[in-house]
CSV table of C-alpha atoms in Angstrom, one decimal:
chain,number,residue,atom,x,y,z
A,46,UNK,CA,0.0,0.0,0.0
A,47,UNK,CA,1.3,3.2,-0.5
A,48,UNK,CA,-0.4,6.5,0.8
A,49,UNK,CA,0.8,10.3,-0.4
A,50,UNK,CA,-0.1,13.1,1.2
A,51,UNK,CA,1.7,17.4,1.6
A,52,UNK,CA,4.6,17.5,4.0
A,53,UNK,CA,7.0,19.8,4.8
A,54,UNK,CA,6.6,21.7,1.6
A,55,UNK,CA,6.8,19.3,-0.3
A,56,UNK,CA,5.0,15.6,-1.0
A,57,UNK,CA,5.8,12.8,1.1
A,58,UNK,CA,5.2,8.7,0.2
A,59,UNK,CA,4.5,5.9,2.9
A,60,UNK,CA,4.8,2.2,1.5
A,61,UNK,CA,4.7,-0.7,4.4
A,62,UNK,CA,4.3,-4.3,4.0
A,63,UNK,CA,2.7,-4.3,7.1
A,64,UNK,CA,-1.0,-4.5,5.9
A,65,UNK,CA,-2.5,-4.9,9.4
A,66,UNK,CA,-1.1,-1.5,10.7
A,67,UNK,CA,-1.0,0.7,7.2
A,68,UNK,CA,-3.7,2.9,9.2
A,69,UNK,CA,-0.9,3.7,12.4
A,70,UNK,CA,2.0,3.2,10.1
A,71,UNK,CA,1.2,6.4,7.8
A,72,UNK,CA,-0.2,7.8,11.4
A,73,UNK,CA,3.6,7.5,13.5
A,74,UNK,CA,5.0,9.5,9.9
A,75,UNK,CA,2.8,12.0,9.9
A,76,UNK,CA,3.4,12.5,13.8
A,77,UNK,CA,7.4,12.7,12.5
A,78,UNK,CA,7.3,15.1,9.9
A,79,UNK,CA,5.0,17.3,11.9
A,80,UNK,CA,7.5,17.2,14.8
A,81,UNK,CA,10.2,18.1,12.5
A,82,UNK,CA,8.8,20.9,10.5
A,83,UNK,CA,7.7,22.7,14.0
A,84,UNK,CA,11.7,22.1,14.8
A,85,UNK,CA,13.2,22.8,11.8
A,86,UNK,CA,10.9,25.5,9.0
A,87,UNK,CA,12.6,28.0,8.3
A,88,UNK,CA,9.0,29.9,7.1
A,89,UNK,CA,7.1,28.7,9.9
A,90,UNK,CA,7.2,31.2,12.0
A,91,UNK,CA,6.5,29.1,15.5
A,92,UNK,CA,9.0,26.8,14.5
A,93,UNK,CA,11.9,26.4,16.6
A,94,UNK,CA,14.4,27.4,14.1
A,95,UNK,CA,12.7,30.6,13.4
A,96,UNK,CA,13.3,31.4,16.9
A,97,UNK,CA,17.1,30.9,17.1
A,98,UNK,CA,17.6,33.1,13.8
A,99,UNK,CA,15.5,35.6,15.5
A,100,UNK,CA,17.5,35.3,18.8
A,101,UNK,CA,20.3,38.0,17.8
A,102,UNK,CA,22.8,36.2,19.0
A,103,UNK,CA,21.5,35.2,22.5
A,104,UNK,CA,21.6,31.7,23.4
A,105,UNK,CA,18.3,29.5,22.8
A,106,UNK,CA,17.1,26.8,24.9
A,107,UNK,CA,15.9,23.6,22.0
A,108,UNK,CA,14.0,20.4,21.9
A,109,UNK,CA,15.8,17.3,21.7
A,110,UNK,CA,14.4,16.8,18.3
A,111,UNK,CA,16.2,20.5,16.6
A,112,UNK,CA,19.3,19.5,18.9
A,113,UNK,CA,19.3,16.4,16.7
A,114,UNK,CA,18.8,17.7,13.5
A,115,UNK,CA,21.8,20.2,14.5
A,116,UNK,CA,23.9,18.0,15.3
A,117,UNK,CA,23.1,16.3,12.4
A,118,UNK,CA,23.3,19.2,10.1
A,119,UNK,CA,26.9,20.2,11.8
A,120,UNK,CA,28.4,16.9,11.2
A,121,UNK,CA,27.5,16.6,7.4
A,122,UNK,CA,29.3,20.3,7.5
A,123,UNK,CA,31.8,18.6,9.1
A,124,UNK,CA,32.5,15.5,7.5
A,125,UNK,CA,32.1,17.2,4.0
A,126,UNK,CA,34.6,20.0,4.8
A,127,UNK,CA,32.2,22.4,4.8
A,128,UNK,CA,30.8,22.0,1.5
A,129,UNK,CA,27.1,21.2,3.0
A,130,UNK,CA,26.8,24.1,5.5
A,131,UNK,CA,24.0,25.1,7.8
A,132,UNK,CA,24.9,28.6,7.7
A,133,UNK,CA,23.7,29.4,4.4
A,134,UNK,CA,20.4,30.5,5.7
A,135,UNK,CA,21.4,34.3,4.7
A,136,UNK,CA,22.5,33.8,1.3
A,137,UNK,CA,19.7,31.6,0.5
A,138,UNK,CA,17.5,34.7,1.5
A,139,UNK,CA,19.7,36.8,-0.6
A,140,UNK,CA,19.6,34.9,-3.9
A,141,UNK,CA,15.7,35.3,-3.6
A,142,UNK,CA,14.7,32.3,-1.5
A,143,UNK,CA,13.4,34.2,1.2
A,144,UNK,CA,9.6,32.4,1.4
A,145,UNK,CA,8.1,29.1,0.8
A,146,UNK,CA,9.2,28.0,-2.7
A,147,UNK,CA,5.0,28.3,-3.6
A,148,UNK,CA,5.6,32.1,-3.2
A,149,UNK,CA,9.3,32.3,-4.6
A,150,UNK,CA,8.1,31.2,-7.8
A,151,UNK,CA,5.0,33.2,-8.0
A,152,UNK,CA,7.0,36.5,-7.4
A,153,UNK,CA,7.2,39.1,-10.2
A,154,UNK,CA,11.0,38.1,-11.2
A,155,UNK,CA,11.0,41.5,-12.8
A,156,UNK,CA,10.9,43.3,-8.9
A,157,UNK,CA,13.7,41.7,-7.5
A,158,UNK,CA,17.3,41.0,-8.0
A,159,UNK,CA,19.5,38.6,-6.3
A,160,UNK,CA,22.2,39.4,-3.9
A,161,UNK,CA,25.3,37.3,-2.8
A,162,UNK,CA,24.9,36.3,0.4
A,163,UNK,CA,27.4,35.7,2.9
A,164,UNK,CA,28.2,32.4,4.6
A,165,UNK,CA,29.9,32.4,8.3
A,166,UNK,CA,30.1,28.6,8.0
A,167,UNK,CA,29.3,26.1,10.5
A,168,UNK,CA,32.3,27.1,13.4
A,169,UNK,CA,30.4,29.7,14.2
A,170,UNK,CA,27.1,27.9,15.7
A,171,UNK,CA,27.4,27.0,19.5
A,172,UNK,CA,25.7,24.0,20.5
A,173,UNK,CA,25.8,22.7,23.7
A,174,UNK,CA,24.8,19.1,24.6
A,175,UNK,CA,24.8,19.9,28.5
A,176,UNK,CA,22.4,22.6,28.3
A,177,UNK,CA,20.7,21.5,25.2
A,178,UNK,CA,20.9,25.0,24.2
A,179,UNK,CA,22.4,26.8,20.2
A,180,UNK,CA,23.9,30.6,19.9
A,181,UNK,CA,24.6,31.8,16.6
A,182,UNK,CA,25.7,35.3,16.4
A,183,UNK,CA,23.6,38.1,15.2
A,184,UNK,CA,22.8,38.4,11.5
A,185,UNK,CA,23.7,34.5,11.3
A,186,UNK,CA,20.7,32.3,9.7
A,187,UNK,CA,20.8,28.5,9.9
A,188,UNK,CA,19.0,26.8,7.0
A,189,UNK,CA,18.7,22.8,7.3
A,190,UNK,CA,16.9,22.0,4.2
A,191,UNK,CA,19.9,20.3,3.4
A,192,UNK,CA,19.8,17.9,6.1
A,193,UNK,CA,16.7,17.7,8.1
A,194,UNK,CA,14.1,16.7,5.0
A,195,UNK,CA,16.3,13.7,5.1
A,196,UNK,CA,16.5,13.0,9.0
A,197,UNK,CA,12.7,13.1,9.1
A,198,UNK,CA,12.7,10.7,6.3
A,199,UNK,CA,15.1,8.3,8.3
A,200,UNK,CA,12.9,9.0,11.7
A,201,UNK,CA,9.5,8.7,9.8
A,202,UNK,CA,10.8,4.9,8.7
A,203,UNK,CA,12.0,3.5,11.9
A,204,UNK,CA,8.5,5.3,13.4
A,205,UNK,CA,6.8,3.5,11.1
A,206,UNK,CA,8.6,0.2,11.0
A,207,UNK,CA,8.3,-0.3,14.5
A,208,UNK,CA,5.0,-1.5,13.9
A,209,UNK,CA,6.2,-4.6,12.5
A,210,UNK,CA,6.9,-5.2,8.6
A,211,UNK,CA,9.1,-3.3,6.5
A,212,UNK,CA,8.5,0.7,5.7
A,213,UNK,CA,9.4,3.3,2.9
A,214,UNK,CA,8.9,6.9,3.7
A,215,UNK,CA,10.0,9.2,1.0
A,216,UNK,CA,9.8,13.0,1.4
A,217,UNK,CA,10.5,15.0,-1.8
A,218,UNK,CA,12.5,12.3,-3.7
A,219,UNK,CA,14.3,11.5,-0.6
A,220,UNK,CA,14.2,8.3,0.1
A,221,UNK,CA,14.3,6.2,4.1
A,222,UNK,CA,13.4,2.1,3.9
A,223,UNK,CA,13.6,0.8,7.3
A,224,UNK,CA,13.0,-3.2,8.4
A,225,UNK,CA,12.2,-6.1,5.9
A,226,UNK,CA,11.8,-5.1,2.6
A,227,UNK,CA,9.5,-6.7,0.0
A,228,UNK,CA,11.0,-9.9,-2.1
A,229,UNK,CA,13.5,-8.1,-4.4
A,230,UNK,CA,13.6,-4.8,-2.9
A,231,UNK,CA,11.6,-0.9,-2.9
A,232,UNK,CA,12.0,-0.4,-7.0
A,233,UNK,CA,12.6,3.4,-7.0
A,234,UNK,CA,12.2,5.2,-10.4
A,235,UNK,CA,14.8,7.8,-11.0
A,236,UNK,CA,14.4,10.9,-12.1
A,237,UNK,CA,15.0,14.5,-12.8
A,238,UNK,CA,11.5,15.4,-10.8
A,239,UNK,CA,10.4,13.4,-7.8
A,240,UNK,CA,7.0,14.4,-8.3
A,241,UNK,CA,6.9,13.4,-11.9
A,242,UNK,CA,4.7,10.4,-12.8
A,243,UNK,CA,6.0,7.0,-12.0
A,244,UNK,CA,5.8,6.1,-15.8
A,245,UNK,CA,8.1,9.1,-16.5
A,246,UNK,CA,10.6,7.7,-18.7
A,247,UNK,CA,14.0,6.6,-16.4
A,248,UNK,CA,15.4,3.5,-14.5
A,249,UNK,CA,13.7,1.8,-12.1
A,250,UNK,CA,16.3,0.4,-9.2
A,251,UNK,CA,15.6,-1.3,-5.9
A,252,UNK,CA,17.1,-0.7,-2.3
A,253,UNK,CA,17.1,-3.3,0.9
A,254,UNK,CA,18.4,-0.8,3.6
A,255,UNK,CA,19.7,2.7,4.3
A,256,UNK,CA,18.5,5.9,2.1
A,257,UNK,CA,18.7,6.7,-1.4
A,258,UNK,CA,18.2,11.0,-1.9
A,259,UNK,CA,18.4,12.8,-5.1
A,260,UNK,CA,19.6,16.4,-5.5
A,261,UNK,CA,18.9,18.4,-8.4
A,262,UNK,CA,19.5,21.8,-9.7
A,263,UNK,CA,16.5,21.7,-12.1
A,264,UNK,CA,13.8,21.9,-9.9
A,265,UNK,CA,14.0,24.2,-7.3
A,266,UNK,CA,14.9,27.0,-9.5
A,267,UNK,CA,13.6,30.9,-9.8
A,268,UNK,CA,14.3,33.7,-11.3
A,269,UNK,CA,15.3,37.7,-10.7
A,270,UNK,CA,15.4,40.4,-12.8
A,271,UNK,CA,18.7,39.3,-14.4
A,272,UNK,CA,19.4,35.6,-13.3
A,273,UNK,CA,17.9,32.4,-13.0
A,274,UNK,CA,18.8,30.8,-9.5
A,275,UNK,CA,18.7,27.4,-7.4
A,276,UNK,CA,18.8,26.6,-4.4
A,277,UNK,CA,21.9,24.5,-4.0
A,278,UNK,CA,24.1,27.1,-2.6
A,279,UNK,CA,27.8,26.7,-2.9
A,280,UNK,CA,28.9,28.1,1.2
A,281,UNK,CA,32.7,29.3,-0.4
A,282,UNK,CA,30.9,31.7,-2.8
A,283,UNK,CA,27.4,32.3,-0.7
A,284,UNK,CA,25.9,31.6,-5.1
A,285,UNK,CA,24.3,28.9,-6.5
A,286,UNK,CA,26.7,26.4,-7.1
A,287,UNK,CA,27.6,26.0,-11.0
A,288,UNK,CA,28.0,22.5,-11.5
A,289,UNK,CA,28.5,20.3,-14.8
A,290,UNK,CA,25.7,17.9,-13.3
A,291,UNK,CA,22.0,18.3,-13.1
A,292,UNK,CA,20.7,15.6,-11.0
A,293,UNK,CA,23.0,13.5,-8.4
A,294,UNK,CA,21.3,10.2,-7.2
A,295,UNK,CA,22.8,8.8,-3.9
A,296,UNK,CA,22.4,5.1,-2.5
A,297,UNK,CA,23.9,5.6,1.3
A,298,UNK,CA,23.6,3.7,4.7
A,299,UNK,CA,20.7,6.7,5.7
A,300,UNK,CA,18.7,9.3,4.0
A,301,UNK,CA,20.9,11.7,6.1
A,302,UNK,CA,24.5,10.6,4.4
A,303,UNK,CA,22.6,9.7,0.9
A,304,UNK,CA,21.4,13.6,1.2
A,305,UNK,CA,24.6,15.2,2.7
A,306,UNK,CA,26.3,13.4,-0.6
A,307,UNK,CA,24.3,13.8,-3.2
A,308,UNK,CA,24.2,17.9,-1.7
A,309,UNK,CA,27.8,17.8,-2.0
A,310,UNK,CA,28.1,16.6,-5.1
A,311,UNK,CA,27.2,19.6,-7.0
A,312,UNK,CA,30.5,21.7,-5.0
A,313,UNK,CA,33.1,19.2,-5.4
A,314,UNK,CA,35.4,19.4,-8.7
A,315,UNK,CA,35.6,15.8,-9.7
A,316,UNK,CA,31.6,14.1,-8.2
A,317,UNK,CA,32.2,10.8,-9.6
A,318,UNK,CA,35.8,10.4,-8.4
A,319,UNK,CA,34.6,12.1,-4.7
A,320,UNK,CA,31.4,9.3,-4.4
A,321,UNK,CA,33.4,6.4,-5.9
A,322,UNK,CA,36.3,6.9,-2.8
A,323,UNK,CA,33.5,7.4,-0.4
A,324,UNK,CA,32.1,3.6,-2.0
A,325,UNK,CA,28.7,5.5,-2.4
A,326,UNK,CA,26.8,3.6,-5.4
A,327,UNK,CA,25.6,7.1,-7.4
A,328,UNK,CA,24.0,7.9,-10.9
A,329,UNK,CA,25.2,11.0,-11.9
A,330,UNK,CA,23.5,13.2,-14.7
A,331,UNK,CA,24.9,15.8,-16.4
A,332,UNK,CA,23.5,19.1,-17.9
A,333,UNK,CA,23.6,17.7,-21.3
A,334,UNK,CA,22.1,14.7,-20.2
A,335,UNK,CA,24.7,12.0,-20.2
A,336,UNK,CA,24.7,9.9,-17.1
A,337,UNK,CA,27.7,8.3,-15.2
A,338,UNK,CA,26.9,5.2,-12.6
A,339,UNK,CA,30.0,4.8,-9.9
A,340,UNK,CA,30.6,2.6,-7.2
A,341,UNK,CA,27.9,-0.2,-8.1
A,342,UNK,CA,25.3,1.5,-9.0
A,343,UNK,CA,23.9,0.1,-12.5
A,344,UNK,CA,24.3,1.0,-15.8
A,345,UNK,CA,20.8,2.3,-17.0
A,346,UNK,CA,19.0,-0.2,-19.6
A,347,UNK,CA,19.7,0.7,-23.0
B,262,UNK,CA,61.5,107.1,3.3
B,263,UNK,CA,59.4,106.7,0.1
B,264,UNK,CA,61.5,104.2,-1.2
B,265,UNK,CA,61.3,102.2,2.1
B,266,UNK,CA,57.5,102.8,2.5
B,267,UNK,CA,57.3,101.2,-1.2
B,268,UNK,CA,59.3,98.0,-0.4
B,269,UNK,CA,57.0,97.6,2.7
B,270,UNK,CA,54.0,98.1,0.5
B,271,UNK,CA,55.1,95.2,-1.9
B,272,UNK,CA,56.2,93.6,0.8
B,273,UNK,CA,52.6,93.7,2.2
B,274,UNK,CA,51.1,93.0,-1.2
B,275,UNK,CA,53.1,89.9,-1.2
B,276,UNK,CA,52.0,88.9,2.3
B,277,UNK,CA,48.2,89.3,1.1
B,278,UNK,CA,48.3,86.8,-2.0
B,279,UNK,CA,50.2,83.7,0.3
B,280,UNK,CA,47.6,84.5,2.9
B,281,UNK,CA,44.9,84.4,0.0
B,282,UNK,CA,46.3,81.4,-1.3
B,283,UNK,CA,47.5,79.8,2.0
B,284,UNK,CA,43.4,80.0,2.4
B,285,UNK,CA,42.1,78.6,-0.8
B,286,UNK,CA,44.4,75.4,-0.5
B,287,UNK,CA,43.2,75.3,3.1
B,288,UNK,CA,39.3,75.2,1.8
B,289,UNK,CA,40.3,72.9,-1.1
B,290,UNK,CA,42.1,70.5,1.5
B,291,UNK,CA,39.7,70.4,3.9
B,292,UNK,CA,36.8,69.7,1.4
B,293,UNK,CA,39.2,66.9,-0.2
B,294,UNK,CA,39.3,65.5,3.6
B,295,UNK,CA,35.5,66.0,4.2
B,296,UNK,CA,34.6,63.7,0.8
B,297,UNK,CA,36.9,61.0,2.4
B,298,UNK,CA,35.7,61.1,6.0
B,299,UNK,CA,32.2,61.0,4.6
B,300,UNK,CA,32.9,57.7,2.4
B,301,UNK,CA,35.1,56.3,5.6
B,302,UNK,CA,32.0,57.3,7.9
B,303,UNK,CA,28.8,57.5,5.9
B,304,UNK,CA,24.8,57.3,7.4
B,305,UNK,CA,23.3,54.2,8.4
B,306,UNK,CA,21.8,53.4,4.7
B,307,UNK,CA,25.2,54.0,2.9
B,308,UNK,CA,27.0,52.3,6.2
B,309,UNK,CA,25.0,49.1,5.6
B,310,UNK,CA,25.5,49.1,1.8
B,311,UNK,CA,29.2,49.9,1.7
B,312,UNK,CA,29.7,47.4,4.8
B,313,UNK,CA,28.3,44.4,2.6
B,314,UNK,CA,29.9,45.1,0.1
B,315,UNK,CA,32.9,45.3,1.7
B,316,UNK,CA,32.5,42.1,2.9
B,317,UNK,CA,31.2,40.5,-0.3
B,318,UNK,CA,34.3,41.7,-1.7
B,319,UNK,CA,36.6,40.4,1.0
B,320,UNK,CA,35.1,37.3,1.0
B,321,UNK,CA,35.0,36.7,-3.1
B,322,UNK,CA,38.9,37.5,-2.7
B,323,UNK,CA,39.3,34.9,0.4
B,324,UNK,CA,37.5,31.4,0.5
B,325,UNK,CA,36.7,30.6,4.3
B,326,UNK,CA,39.5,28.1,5.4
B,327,UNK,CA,37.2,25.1,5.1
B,328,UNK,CA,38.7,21.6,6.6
B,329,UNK,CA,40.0,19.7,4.1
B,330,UNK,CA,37.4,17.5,2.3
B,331,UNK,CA,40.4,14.6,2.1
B,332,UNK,CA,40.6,12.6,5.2
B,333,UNK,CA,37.6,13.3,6.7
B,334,UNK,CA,34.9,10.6,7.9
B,335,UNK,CA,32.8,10.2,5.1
B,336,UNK,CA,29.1,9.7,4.5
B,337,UNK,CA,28.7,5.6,5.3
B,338,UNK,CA,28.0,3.5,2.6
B,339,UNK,CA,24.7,1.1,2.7
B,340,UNK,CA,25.0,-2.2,2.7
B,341,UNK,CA,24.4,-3.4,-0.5
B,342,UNK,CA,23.9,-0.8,-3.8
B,343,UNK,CA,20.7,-0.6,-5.3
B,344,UNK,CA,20.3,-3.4,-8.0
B,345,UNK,CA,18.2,-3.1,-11.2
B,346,UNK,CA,14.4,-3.4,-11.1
B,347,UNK,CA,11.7,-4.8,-13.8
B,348,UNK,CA,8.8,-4.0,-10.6
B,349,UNK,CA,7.0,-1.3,-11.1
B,350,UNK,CA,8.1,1.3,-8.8
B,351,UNK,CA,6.5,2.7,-5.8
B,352,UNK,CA,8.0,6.0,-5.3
B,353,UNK,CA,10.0,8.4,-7.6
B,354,UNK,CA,13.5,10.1,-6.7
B,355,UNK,CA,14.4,13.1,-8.1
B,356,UNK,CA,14.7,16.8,-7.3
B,357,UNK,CA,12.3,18.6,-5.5
């Protein structure tokens, strides 16, 4: 069974083999992704994250749930040399992305023109496990789209698997399967668009375990008076990140490390070379459309 | 006596113009000196403009020193990679 519903912006797919407890399955990941937008929007404005931008630099008690996804969100900065960097929140807003996406795109483009924002990088967030407690300094904005769209994902399928069976969640083409999965696998369709049809022309693969996420530049895109932007922001230049590839597929032990490295992908020189040391199976597609499979991942069908 | 008086006249005449000029190259240096105190110190508005700007610049000239990529723990593989599929598929990945 699988059930879609609006989540987090964006559209979010349970799958379970559990057929007894579908109903309280799709119930636990609603209760996740709930949990986690009120911890982590960055438009909601009671969401916990709102609240520490807006702190000016005073320090903010948080749940255990945003102290989570910031920990999370400072070790992808961490482990990626700080090519996927919470502290882009600023020159997000700057390049235009300074409202849900449903309202970036419907802005006149011809009104506004993008900025180049600046990005403090991750050093410069305080988080304290004792106290349970962030301080950024003043001016500083923390976005976690990078990172927590795929934590919920991971959180929403152990919820959900708990119940017996085995569970998919996906939330905007990011993708969480969590206890035993059907005979031969979730088949995932690839493509540019997760919200395309399923009979969108592209290969169909299937994962086991772990997280598969997809990060694209052609998506997520808008435009100002004089550019057309996206929202992969590249945190040495505070710009969209200008990248030969459109679309990076990741296969990954979570959602969370699929995400941080399909993210990083588009800000490395050499993405193929950067996944196949890091043993991460990817399908890499380029601007002009040619694809490149590394690390096991396979060749699409001709 | 009128030939001194005449010296001290000229004499005077000279002291006028460098006091003249003296002035005018005081006004033109202190106006110089005002248009750079006022870009050094502008208003709020200008302040915050010039300020980014500033730091734009700085920071286009200057990466941040970011930890080296090599080296570092990476994201973990997952335990097997995803293998082909002739099922019909339940979910689509792709950007969003």
């Amino acid at each position: 069974m699988t059930v879609a519903f609006r989540a987090l912006g964006t559209t979010a797919v349970v799958a379970t083999t559990n057929r007894r407890h579908e109903g309280d399955a799709v119930a636990a990941v609603e209760r996740e992704l709930h949990a986690v937008d009120l911890a982590c929007s960055r438009f909601r404005p009671d969401s916990e994250l709102v609240r520490v931008n807006r702190a000016r630099g005073e320090c903010v008690q948080i749940s255990a749930l945003l102290f989570t996804a910031l920990r999370v969100a400072l070790s992808a900065a961490e482990t990626t040399g700080g090519l996927v960097d919470p502290t882009v929140g600023r020159a997000l807003r700057a390049a235009g992305y300074d409202r849900t996406f449903t309202r970036v795109v419907a802005r006149d483009s011809s009104t506004f023109d993008a900025r180049i924002g600046i990005v403090p990088g991750w050093r410069v967030v305080e988080l304290d496990g004792a106290a349970r407690t962030v301080r950024i300094p003043a001016g500083v904005e923390l976005d976690l789209g990078a990172t927590a769209k795929a934590l919920a994902c991971d959180r929403a399928a152990t919820a959900a698997a708990a119940l017996g069976g085995g569970a998919l969640v996906a939330l905007g083409g990011d993708i969480a399967v969590e206890g035993d999965p059907p005979d031969g696998g979730w088949p995932v369709r690839i493509t540019d668009d997760h919200s395309a049809s399923l009979d969108t022309p592209g290969p169909t693969v299937a994962i086991a375990g772990g997280g598969l996420a997809t990060s694209s530049t052609t998506v997520r895109r808008w435009r100002s008076r004089s550019d057309e932007l996206h929202h992969l922001i590249d945190p040495r230049t505070g710009r969209p990140a200008h990248s030969e590839w459109r679309s990076v597929s990741v296969a990954a032990a979570s959602c969370v490390d699929a995400n941080i490295a399909s993210t990083a992908s588009f800000f490395v020189d050499d993405a193929p070379a950067w996944l196949a040391a890091r043993a991460l199976p990817s399908r890499l597609v380029s601007i002009a459309g040619e694809c490149a499979c590394v690390a096991g991942w396979p060749e699409d069908p001709p | 006596v009128p030939r001194i008086e005449s010296e001290r006249d000229r004499a005077l005449r000279r002291l006028r113009r460098a006091s003249t000029v003296a002035g005018v190259a005081a006004g033109a240096l202190v106006g110089v000196f005002a248009g750079f105190a006022a870009k050094a110190f502008p208003g709020h508005h200008a302040a915050h403009t010039s300020n980014v700007r500033a730091r734009v610049a700085r920071r286009q000239a200057t990466p941040p020193p970011l930890v080296p990529v090599e080296g570092q723990a990476a994201p973990s593989a997952p335990a097997a990679p995803p293998t082909p599929a002739s099922a019909p598929p339940v979910v689509a990945s792709g950007g969003s």
